[in-house]
Structure formats: C-alpha cells, structure tokens
Short mmCIF file of C-alpha atoms and ligand atoms in Angstrom, two decimals:
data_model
loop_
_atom_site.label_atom_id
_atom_site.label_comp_id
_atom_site.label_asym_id
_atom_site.label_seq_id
_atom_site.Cartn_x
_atom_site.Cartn_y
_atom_site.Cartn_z
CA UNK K 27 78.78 288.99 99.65
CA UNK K 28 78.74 285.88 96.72
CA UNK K 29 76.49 287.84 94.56
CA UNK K 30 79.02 290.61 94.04
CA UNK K 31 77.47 292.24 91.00
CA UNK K 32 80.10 294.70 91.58
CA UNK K 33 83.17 292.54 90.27
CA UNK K 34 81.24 292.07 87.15
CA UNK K 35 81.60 296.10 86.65
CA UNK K 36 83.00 297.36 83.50
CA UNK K 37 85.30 299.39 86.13
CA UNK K 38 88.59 300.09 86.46
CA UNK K 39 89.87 300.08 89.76
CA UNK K 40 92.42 302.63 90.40
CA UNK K 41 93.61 300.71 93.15
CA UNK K 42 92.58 297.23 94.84
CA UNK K 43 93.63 296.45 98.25
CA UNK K 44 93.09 293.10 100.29
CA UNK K 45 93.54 294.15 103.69
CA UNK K 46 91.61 296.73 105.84
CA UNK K 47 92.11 300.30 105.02
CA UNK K 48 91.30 303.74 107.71
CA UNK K 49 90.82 307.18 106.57
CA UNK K 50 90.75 310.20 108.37
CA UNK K 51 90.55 313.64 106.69
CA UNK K 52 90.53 317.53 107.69
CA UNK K 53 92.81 318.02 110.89
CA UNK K 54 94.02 321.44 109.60
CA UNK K 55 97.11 321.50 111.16
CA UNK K 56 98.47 324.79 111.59
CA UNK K 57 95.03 326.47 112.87
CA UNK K 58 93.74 326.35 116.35
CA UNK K 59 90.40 325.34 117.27
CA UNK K 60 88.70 324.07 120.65
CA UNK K 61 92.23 322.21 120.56
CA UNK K 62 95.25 323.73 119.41
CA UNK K 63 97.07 322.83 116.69
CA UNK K 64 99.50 320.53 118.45
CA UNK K 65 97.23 319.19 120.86
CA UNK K 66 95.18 317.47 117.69
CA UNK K 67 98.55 316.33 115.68
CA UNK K 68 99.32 314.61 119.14
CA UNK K 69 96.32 312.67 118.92
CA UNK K 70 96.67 312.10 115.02
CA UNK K 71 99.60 310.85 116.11
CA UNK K 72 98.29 308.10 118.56
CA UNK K 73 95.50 307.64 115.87
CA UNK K 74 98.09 306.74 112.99
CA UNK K 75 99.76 304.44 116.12
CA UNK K 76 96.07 302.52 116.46
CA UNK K 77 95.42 302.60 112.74
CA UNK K 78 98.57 300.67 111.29
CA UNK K 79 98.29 298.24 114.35
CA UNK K 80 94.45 297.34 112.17
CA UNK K 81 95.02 298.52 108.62
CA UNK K 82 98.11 298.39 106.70
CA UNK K 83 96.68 301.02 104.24
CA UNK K 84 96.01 304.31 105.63
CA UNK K 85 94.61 307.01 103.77
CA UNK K 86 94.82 310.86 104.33
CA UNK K 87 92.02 312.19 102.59
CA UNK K 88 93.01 315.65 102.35
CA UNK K 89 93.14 319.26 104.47
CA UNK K 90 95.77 317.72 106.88
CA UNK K 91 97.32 321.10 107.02
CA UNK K 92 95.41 324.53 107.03
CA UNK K 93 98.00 325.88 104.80
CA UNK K 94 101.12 323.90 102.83
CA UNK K 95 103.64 325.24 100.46
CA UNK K 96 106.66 323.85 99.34
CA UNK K 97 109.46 325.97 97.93
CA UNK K 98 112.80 324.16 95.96
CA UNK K 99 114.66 324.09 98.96
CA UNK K 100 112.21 324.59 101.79
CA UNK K 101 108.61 323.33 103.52
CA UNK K 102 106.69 325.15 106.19
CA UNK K 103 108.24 324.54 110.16
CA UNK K 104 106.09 322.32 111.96
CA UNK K 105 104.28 319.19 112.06
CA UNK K 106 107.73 317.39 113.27
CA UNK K 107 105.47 314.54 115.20
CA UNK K 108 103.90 313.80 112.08
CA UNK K 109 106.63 313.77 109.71
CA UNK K 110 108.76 311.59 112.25
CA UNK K 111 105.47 309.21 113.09
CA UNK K 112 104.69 308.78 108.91
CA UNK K 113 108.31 307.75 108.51
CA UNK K 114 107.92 305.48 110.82
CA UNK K 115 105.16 303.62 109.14
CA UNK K 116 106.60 304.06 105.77
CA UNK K 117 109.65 302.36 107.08
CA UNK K 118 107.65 299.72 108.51
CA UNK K 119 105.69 298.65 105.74
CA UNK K 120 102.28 300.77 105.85
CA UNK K 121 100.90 302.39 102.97
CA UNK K 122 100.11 306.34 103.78
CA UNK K 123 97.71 307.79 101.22
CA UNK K 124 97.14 311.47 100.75
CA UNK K 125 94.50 313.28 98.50
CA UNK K 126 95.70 316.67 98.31
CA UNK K 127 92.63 319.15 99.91
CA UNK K 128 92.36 322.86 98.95
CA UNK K 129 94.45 324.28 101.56
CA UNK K 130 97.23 321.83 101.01
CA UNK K 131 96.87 321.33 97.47
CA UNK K 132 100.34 322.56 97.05
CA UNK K 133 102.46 319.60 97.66
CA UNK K 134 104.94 319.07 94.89
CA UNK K 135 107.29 315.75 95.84
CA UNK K 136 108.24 316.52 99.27
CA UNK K 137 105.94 314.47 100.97
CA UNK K 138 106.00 311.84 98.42
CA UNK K 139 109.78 311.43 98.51
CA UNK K 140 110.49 312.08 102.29
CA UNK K 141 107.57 310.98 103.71
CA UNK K 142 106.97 308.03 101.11
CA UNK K 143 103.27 308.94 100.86
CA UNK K 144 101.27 308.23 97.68
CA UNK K 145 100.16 311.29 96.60
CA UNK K 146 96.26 311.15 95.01
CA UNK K 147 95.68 313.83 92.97
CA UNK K 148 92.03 313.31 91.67
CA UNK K 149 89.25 311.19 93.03
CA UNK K 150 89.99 307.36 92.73
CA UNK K 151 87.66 304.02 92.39
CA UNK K 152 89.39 301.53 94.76
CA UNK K 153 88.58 298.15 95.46
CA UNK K 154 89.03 297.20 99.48
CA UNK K 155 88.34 294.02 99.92
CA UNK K 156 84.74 293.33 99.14
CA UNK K 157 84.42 297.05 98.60
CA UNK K 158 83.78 299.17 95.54
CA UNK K 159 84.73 302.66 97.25
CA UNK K 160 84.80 306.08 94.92
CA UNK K 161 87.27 308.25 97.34
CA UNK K 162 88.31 311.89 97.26
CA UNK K 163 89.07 314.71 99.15
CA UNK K 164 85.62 316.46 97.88
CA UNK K 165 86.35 319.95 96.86
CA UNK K 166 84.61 321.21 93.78
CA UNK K 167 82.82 318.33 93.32
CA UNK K 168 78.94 318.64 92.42
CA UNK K 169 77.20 321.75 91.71
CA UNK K 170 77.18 325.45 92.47
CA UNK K 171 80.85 327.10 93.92
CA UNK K 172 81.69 328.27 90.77
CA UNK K 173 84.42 330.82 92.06
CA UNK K 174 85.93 328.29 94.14
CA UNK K 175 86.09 325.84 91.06
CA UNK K 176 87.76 328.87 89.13
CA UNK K 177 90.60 329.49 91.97
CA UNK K 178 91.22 326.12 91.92
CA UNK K 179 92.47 326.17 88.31
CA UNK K 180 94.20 329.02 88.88
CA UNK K 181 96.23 327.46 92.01
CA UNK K 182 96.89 324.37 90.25
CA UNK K 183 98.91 326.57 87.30
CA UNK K 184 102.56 326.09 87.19
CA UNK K 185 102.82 329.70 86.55
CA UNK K 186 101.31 330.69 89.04
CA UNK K 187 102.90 328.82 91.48
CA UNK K 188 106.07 329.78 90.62
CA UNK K 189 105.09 333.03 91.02
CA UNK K 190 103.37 332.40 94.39
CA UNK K 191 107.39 331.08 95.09
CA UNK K 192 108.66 333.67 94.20
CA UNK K 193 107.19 335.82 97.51
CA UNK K 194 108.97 335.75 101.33
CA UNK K 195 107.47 333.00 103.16
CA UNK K 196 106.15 335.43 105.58
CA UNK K 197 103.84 336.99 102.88
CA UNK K 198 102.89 333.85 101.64
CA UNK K 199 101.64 332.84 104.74
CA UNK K 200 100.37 335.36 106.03
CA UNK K 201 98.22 335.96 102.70
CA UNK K 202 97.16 332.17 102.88
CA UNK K 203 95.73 332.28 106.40
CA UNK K 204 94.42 335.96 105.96
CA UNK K 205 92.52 333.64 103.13
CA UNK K 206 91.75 330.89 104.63
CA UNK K 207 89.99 332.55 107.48
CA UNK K 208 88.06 334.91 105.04
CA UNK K 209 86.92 331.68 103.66
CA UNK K 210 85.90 330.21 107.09
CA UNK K 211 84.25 332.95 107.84
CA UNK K 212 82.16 333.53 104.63
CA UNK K 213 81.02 330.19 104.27
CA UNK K 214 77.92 330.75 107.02
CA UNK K 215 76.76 327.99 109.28
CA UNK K 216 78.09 325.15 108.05
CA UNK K 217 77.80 322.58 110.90
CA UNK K 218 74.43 321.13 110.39
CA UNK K 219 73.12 318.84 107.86
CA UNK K 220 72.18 321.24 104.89
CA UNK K 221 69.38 318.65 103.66
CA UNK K 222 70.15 317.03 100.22
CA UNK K 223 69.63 319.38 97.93
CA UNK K 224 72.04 322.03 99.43
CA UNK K 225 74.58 319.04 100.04
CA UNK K 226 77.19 319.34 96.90
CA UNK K 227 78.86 315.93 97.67
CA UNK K 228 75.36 314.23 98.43
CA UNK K 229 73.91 315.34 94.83
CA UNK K 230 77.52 314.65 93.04
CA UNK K 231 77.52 311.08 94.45
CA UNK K 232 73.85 310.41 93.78
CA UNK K 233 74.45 311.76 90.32
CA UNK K 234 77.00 309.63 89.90
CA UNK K 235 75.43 306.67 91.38
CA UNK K 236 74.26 305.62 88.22
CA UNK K 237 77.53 304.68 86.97
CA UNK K 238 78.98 303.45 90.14
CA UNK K 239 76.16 301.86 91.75
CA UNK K 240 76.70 300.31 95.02
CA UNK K 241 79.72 302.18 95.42
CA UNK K 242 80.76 303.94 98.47
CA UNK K 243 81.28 307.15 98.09
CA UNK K 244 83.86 309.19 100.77
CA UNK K 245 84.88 312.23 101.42
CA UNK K 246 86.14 314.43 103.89
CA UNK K 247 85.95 318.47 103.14
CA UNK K 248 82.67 319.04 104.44
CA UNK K 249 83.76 318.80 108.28
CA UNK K 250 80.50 316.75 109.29
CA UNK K 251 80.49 313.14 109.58
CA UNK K 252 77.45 311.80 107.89
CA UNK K 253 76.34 308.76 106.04
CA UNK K 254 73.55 308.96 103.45
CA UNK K 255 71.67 306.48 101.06
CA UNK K 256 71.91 306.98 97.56
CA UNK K 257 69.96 305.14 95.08
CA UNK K 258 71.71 301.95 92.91
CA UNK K 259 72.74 300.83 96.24
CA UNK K 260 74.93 303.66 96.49
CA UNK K 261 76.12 305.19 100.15
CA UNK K 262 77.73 308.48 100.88
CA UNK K 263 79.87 308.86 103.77
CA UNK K 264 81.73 311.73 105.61
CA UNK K 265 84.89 311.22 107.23
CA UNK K 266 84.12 314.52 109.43
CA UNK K 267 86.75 316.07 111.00
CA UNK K 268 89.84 315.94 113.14
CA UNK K 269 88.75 319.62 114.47
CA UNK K 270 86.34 318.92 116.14
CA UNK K 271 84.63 315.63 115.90
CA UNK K 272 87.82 313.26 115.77
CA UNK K 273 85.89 310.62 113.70
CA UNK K 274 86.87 309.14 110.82
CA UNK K 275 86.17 305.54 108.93
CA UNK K 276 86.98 301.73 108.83
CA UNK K 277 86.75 300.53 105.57
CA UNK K 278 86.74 296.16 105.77
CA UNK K 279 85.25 292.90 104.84
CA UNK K 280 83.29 294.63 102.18
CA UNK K 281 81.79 297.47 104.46
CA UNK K 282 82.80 300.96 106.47
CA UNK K 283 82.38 302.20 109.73
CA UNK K 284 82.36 305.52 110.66
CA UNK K 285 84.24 305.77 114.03
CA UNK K 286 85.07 308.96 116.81
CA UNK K 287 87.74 309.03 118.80
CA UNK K 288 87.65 312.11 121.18
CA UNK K 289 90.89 313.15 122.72
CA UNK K 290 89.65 312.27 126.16
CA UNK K 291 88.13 308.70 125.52
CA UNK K 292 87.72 305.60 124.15
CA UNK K 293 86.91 305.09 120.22
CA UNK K 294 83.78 303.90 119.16
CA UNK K 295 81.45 303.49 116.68
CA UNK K 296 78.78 305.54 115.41
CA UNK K 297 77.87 303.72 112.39
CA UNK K 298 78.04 300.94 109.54
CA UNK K 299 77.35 300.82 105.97
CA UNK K 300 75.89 299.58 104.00
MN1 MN V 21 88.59 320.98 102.31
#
C-alpha cells in the first residue's frame, strides 16, 4: 500500500479512523421475515457482541428499524436488546455509527443522546486505515426514482413532521407499515442482480468514480450483497441484509470483506476487495 495515490487526494475526509471498522445495514426491525423480528435483533445482538470484540468503530448503515418515529416525550416500544446492548458499547468505549435509512429517517436526538450513537445524516468520505471508503445508507442516490426522491424532501420537512406528531401513535404506525409494505410490494423482484445499468447505486458510484477514484463505495438499501468493479480503481460493495442474508462487511488494513453470518452457523467470508 506505499504508493497510496489516495493520500495525495485533494479530499476531505469526513472522518479518518485507525482501527478496523464493521458495518452491517437493513435488519428492519419491527417486520417479520423468514425470522421474526426478535429472532434477528437477537442475533444483531451477538453480532454487535463479535464486532466490538474486532472493531472499535461500528457502523449502522441505515434501515435498522422498518419504521422509527420519535415524538417529544416518546419512541416506539421495542428493540429493548438493542438499546441495552448499544449502551453497553457506548459505555465501553466503541463508536456506534448510524446513517439514517428511509424507514428510519426520523430520528431526531434520541438515539444520539441515549444511545450515544453518531448520527450520519448524508453520505460521508472516511478514511479507515489504508482505506478511502465513500459510505451511505444509499437511498435516492443515482438515477431514476424520482417520486421517491420527492417524498424524501417532503419527510425530511420540519413541518411536516410536526404535523406527522401531531397524529395518535397508532395511526402513525399503522399508516407507516400500511406504507412500507405497499412499497415492498410495488417494488417487483428485487432479489437478483438487476445488471448495471438497472443498478442505481452501481451507476451513481461509477459516476462518481471519477472524482473518488479508488474509493470504496458502500451501501446497504438494496438488500443484496454484491461487490462490483468500477473504473479509476473504484469498487462498489453491498452490505446486503440482516433479513435474510445476515452478511455484512469488514473494513481493515486498507481493504473490506464482505462476510455472512447465518443464525445457525459459523461466519465466513464470501469476499475481499479490492
Ligand atoms: Mn433502505
């Protein structure tokens, strides 16, 4: 790694970090799928246990719950393993990250101040350890889901989400998941590669390639764990899922693994970039 054209990069890092750092994205708490909802934040659990025993940077990269909302005075029940594991870490010394997804964009400073997470609110550069690595949750990135782009700016209003407040908690959730599954549902088959030119995070990070060249680009959001090439040296990589694939990625000593862990096995790995 001596000829690390990438330190002489006119870029800013956002972050730089000298240790090993694991990310793991889209668990969607809250939902039930093969496994139910507890069954996976049990084994996030024992993940987040493995992680900080490696990595004393961990980094949530987004749709960790199917639905969040916090009012002034109260958050959604649930999730109490979680809550009492990511204390537990904070309290020890490990850095928890979170990039807000689109179903739990709506985390105002509860997490942050209970939980001590860092809370990510746009894509970042971040420098791990030999490692130029361009990191977001992924939604509305690259072309095409133009309606999706427009709800998003509409969510992310004040207004609006004081207004959203405003309604009983048992219409607001009940609206969210009658939403979220419309969303599931509409979205068509979604669990094979799409080839590149239907990929939205593969063209975004190839477009952007040219800027950030030998970058890494991650993301979760797409619920497939995939790695592809990208030219400049680039790489794109998936964190998957914690649905249904359990995998997610090692990022140290300047490259990433992507890794599965399936709830009745040993973790191992699939692959290594670059
Ligand atoms: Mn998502």
């Amino acid at each position: 790694m001596e000829n690390n054209s990438i330190k002489s990069l006119p870029t800013t890092w956002n972050k730089q970090v000298d240790h090993p750092v694991w990310v793991v994205s889209d668990a969607h708490l809250g939902v039930d799928a093969k496994l139910c909802s507890l069954e996976r934040e049990k084994h996030l659990v024992r993940w987040l246990d493995l992680a900080s025993q490696h990595a004393q940077t961990l980094v949530l990269l987004g749709d960790i719950f199917d639905f969040w909302f916090e009012w002034k005075h109260a958050i959604p029940k649930g999730y109490s393993r979680l809550f009492g594991k990511l204390t537990e870490l904070k309290d020890k010394g490990v850095d928890v990250h979170f990039f807000p997804g689109n179903h739990d964009m709506w985390t105002f400073d509860y997490l942050e101040k209970e939980l001590g997470m860092e809370i990510h609110r746009k894509p970042e550069v971040w420098q791990i350890q030999e490692l130029a690595v361009y990191l977001g949750h992924g939604d509305g990135l690259g072309p095409g889901d133009y309606s999706y782009k427009l709800i998003k700016k509409v969510f992310a209003n004040p207004v609006f989400q004081w207004l959203y407040a405003r309604f009983h908690p048992n219409f607001s959730f009940g609206l969210a998941s009658m939403l979220s599954q419309r969303s599931r549902k509409s979205g068509g088959d979604q669990s094979q590669f799409l080839g590149e030119e239907k990929e939205w995070l593969i063209q975004f990070s190839k477009s952007k390639s040219k800027y950030f060249p030998k970058h890494l680009f991650l993301f979760g959001h797409r619920h497939l764990p995939m790695h592809h090439a990208l030219p400049n040296g680039a790489h794109y990589l998936n964190t998957g899922d914690w649905l249904h694939y359990f995998s997610y990625v090692r990022i140290e000593q300047g490259h990433a693994e992507l890794w599965f862990w399936p709830v009745d096995g040993q973790a191992y790995m699939k692959l290594h970039v670059p």
